[in-house]
XYZ file of N, CA and C in Angstrom:
270
model
N 23.147 -14.116 -12.343
C 23.054 -14.407 -13.820
C 21.052 -14.177 -13.723
N 20.251 -14.855 -12.552
C 18.988 -14.974 -12.555
C 18.887 -13.475 -12.442
N 19.139 -12.614 -11.288
C 19.180 -11.442 -11.166
C 18.821 -10.220 -12.116
N 20.065 -10.936 -13.512
C 19.943 -10.045 -14.367
C 19.381 -10.369 -15.561
N 18.989 -11.402 -15.937
C 17.439 -11.839 -16.551
C 16.657 -10.849 -15.924
N 15.912 -11.165 -15.245
C 14.505 -10.192 -14.198
C 15.273 -8.600 -14.662
N 16.336 -8.841 -14.498
C 16.446 -7.626 -14.378
C 15.864 -6.765 -16.052
N 16.157 -7.262 -16.995
C 16.487 -7.156 -18.640
C 15.053 -7.353 -18.640
N 14.674 -8.333 -18.027
C 13.269 -8.392 -18.442
C 12.424 -6.781 -18.122
N 12.437 -7.247 -16.986
C 11.669 -6.023 -16.076
C 11.600 -4.796 -17.548
N 12.832 -4.098 -17.572
C 13.242 -3.244 -18.394
C 12.640 -3.253 -19.778
N 12.130 -4.383 -19.922
C 11.952 -4.857 -21.714
C 9.946 -4.159 -21.449
N 9.949 -4.615 -20.167
C 8.512 -5.024 -19.791
C 7.598 -3.359 -20.091
N 8.431 -2.715 -19.171
C 8.608 -1.349 -18.479
C 7.234 -0.640 -19.361
N 7.568 -0.573 -20.543
C 6.763 0.333 -21.250
C 5.423 -0.340 -21.320
N 5.164 -1.639 -21.412
C 3.894 -2.208 -20.930
C 2.912 -2.319 -19.959
N 3.566 -1.646 -18.885
C 2.865 -2.085 -17.700
C 2.373 0.002 -17.480
N 0.626 -0.409 -16.945
C 0.417 1.097 -17.452
C 0.491 1.514 -15.862
N 1.890 2.851 -16.107
C 1.645 3.770 -15.276
C 3.022 3.422 -14.812
N 3.741 2.166 -14.271
C 5.122 1.569 -14.022
C 6.471 2.392 -15.473
N 7.174 2.213 -14.843
C 8.759 2.714 -15.656
C 9.688 1.142 -14.959
N 10.103 1.462 -15.796
C 11.832 0.283 -16.290
C 12.159 0.181 -14.518
N 12.428 1.601 -14.130
C 12.423 2.002 -12.543
C 11.709 1.513 -11.386
N 10.163 1.384 -11.855
C 9.595 1.335 -10.738
C 9.582 -0.426 -10.843
N 9.138 -1.224 -11.933
C 9.922 -2.329 -11.822
C 10.511 -3.220 -11.370
N 12.114 -2.666 -11.834
C 13.223 -2.394 -11.068
C 12.940 -2.692 -9.881
N 12.135 -2.224 -8.994
C 12.141 -2.337 -7.967
C 11.415 -3.026 -6.862
N 10.713 -4.342 -7.513
C 10.084 -5.414 -7.366
C 11.501 -5.956 -6.851
N 10.796 -6.958 -5.863
C 11.714 -7.320 -4.702
C 11.038 -8.603 -4.382
N 11.600 -9.897 -4.245
C 10.701 -10.729 -3.546
C 10.784 -9.993 -1.945
N 9.249 -10.581 -0.991
C 9.011 -10.464 0.217
C 8.421 -8.982 0.459
N 8.781 -8.140 -0.971
C 7.361 -6.636 -0.693
C 5.662 -7.296 -0.610
N 5.095 -6.407 0.176
C 3.951 -6.506 0.457
C 3.514 -5.941 -0.532
N 2.093 -6.003 -0.723
C 1.208 -6.000 -1.475
C 1.002 -4.422 -1.678
N 0.997 -3.740 -0.478
C 1.023 -2.107 -0.617
C 2.325 -1.308 -1.225
N 2.804 -2.228 -1.107
C 4.286 -1.782 -1.649
C 4.742 -1.611 -2.831
N 3.563 -2.992 -3.961
C 4.011 -3.243 -5.058
C 2.760 -1.944 -5.802
N 1.414 -1.979 -5.141
C 0.833 -1.348 -5.640
C 0.772 0.439 -5.486
N 1.505 0.555 -4.784
C 2.599 1.993 -4.762
C 3.214 2.276 -5.609
N 3.850 0.843 -6.691
C 4.970 1.301 -7.098
C 4.350 1.542 -8.771
N 3.607 0.210 -8.435
C 2.854 -0.104 -10.020
C 1.554 0.578 -10.112
N 0.983 1.006 -9.403
C -0.562 1.905 -9.407
C -2.039 0.219 -9.117
N -3.156 0.429 -9.487
C -3.751 -0.462 -9.045
C -3.604 -1.487 -10.023
N -4.030 -2.553 -9.630
C -4.046 -4.136 -10.570
C -5.141 -3.930 -11.470
N -5.214 -4.167 -12.751
C -6.198 -3.983 -13.303
C -7.329 -5.902 -13.043
N -6.852 -6.341 -12.473
C -7.332 -7.462 -11.925
C -6.996 -8.053 -11.032
N -7.115 -8.954 -10.314
C -6.827 -9.880 -9.149
C -7.674 -11.178 -9.226
N -6.641 -12.112 -8.507
C -6.809 -13.810 -8.722
C -6.711 -14.226 -7.655
N -7.250 -15.350 -7.472
C -6.348 -15.901 -5.937
C -6.538 -17.765 -6.695
N -5.486 -17.980 -6.043
C -5.391 -19.670 -6.121
C -5.042 -20.225 -4.874
N -5.719 -20.999 -3.857
C -5.757 -21.517 -2.598
C -6.119 -20.017 -1.623
N -5.699 -19.926 -0.035
C -6.206 -19.652 0.458
C -4.718 -18.594 0.988
N -3.774 -18.771 0.578
C -2.616 -18.137 0.196
C -1.868 -17.369 -0.229
N -2.437 -17.744 -1.596
C -1.957 -17.494 -3.268
C -2.283 -15.873 -3.736
N -2.145 -15.262 -4.130
C -2.976 -14.123 -4.548
C -2.320 -13.244 -6.311
N -2.843 -13.545 -6.918
C -1.930 -12.921 -8.170
C -2.578 -11.396 -8.571
N -2.139 -10.168 -8.898
C -2.296 -9.594 -9.619
C -1.685 -9.117 -10.964
N -2.676 -8.641 -11.420
C -2.428 -8.325 -12.779
C -2.361 -6.773 -13.828
N -1.450 -6.196 -14.398
C -2.002 -5.213 -14.964
C -2.110 -5.359 -16.594
N -2.703 -4.708 -17.297
C -2.969 -5.006 -18.447
C -2.817 -3.509 -19.274
N -1.771 -4.195 -19.998
C -1.585 -2.965 -21.040
C -1.465 -3.424 -22.899
N -2.386 -3.230 -23.305
C -2.182 -3.588 -25.261
C -0.459 -3.082 -25.724
N 0.299 -3.799 -26.399
C 1.233 -3.284 -26.573
C 1.345 -3.039 -27.895
N 2.198 -1.829 -28.351
C 2.591 -1.158 -29.470
C 1.724 -2.610 -31.032
N 1.000 -1.295 -31.462
C 0.540 -1.986 -33.113
C -0.032 -3.744 -32.847
N -1.100 -4.200 -31.833
C -1.618 -5.185 -31.990
C -2.453 -5.339 -30.987
N -3.523 -6.569 -31.396
C -4.572 -6.491 -30.357
C -4.638 -7.086 -29.440
N -3.372 -7.651 -29.291
C -3.142 -8.638 -28.108
C -3.451 -7.794 -26.780
N -3.318 -8.155 -25.917
C -2.812 -7.589 -24.215
C -1.799 -8.435 -23.917
N -1.123 -7.713 -23.508
C 0.190 -7.918 -22.553
C -0.104 -7.663 -21.333
N 0.571 -8.715 -20.666
C 0.035 -8.799 -18.666
C 1.569 -9.048 -18.370
N 1.563 -8.260 -17.229
C 2.472 -8.189 -16.851
C 1.804 -8.435 -14.799
N 2.633 -9.858 -13.936
C 2.187 -9.925 -12.734
C 2.253 -10.403 -11.899
N 2.191 -10.353 -10.589
C 2.974 -10.174 -9.261
C 2.097 -11.240 -9.015
N 2.865 -12.057 -7.714
C 2.185 -13.605 -7.323
C 2.538 -13.142 -5.376
N 1.401 -13.177 -5.116
C 2.081 -12.753 -3.425
C 1.575 -13.791 -2.681
N 2.408 -13.948 -1.888
C 1.826 -15.466 -0.643
C 1.940 -15.039 0.486
N 0.580 -15.107 1.112
C 0.631 -14.667 2.585
C 0.852 -13.363 2.442
N 0.698 -12.113 0.931
C 0.789 -11.279 1.380
C 2.412 -10.649 0.726
N 2.437 -12.021 0.330
C 4.466 -10.826 0.195
C 4.361 -11.580 -1.265
N 5.442 -10.569 -1.925
C 6.426 -11.030 -3.302
C 6.600 -12.153 -3.364
N 6.529 -13.604 -4.737
C 7.411 -14.301 -4.388
C 7.587 -14.766 -5.748
N 6.943 -14.350 -6.730
C 7.054 -13.952 -8.323
C 6.241 -12.837 -9.055
N 7.450 -12.916 -10.306
C 6.849 -11.469 -11.151
C 7.335 -11.806 -11.919
N 6.428 -11.122 -13.371
C 7.189 -11.041 -14.773
C 5.627 -11.472 -16.019
N 5.522 -11.193 -16.569
C 5.038 -11.488 -17.980
C 4.319 -13.001 -17.968
N 5.406 -13.961 -17.538
C 5.569 -15.494 -17.853
C 4.528 -15.772 -17.106
N 4.529 -14.960 -15.653
C 3.250 -15.375 -14.837
C 2.075 -15.390 -14.842
N 1.983 -14.849 -16.037
C 0.268 -14.255 -15.774
C -0.399 -15.373 -16.857
N -1.124 -16.211 -15.860
C -2.054 -17.655 -16.679
C -2.952 -18.065 -15.546
């Protein structure tokens, strides 16, 4: 069920990520390397760190007909994906 929810969210967000498609986002998996994620989604618009082993990658794209940016984030622990999606952009 969780995988289905993640996949559905990925499809909905696909149009909101610069250079990414639903196909790209659906290929993100736990344990992927930063290099693999960047190869799929392109260079992130920003990065942030929380502690020595946690890094956040953020892609920003304004949604259709609104002035508020919509973000898509991937969080890495020790260089590997641990979570992703718009809900993790904070």
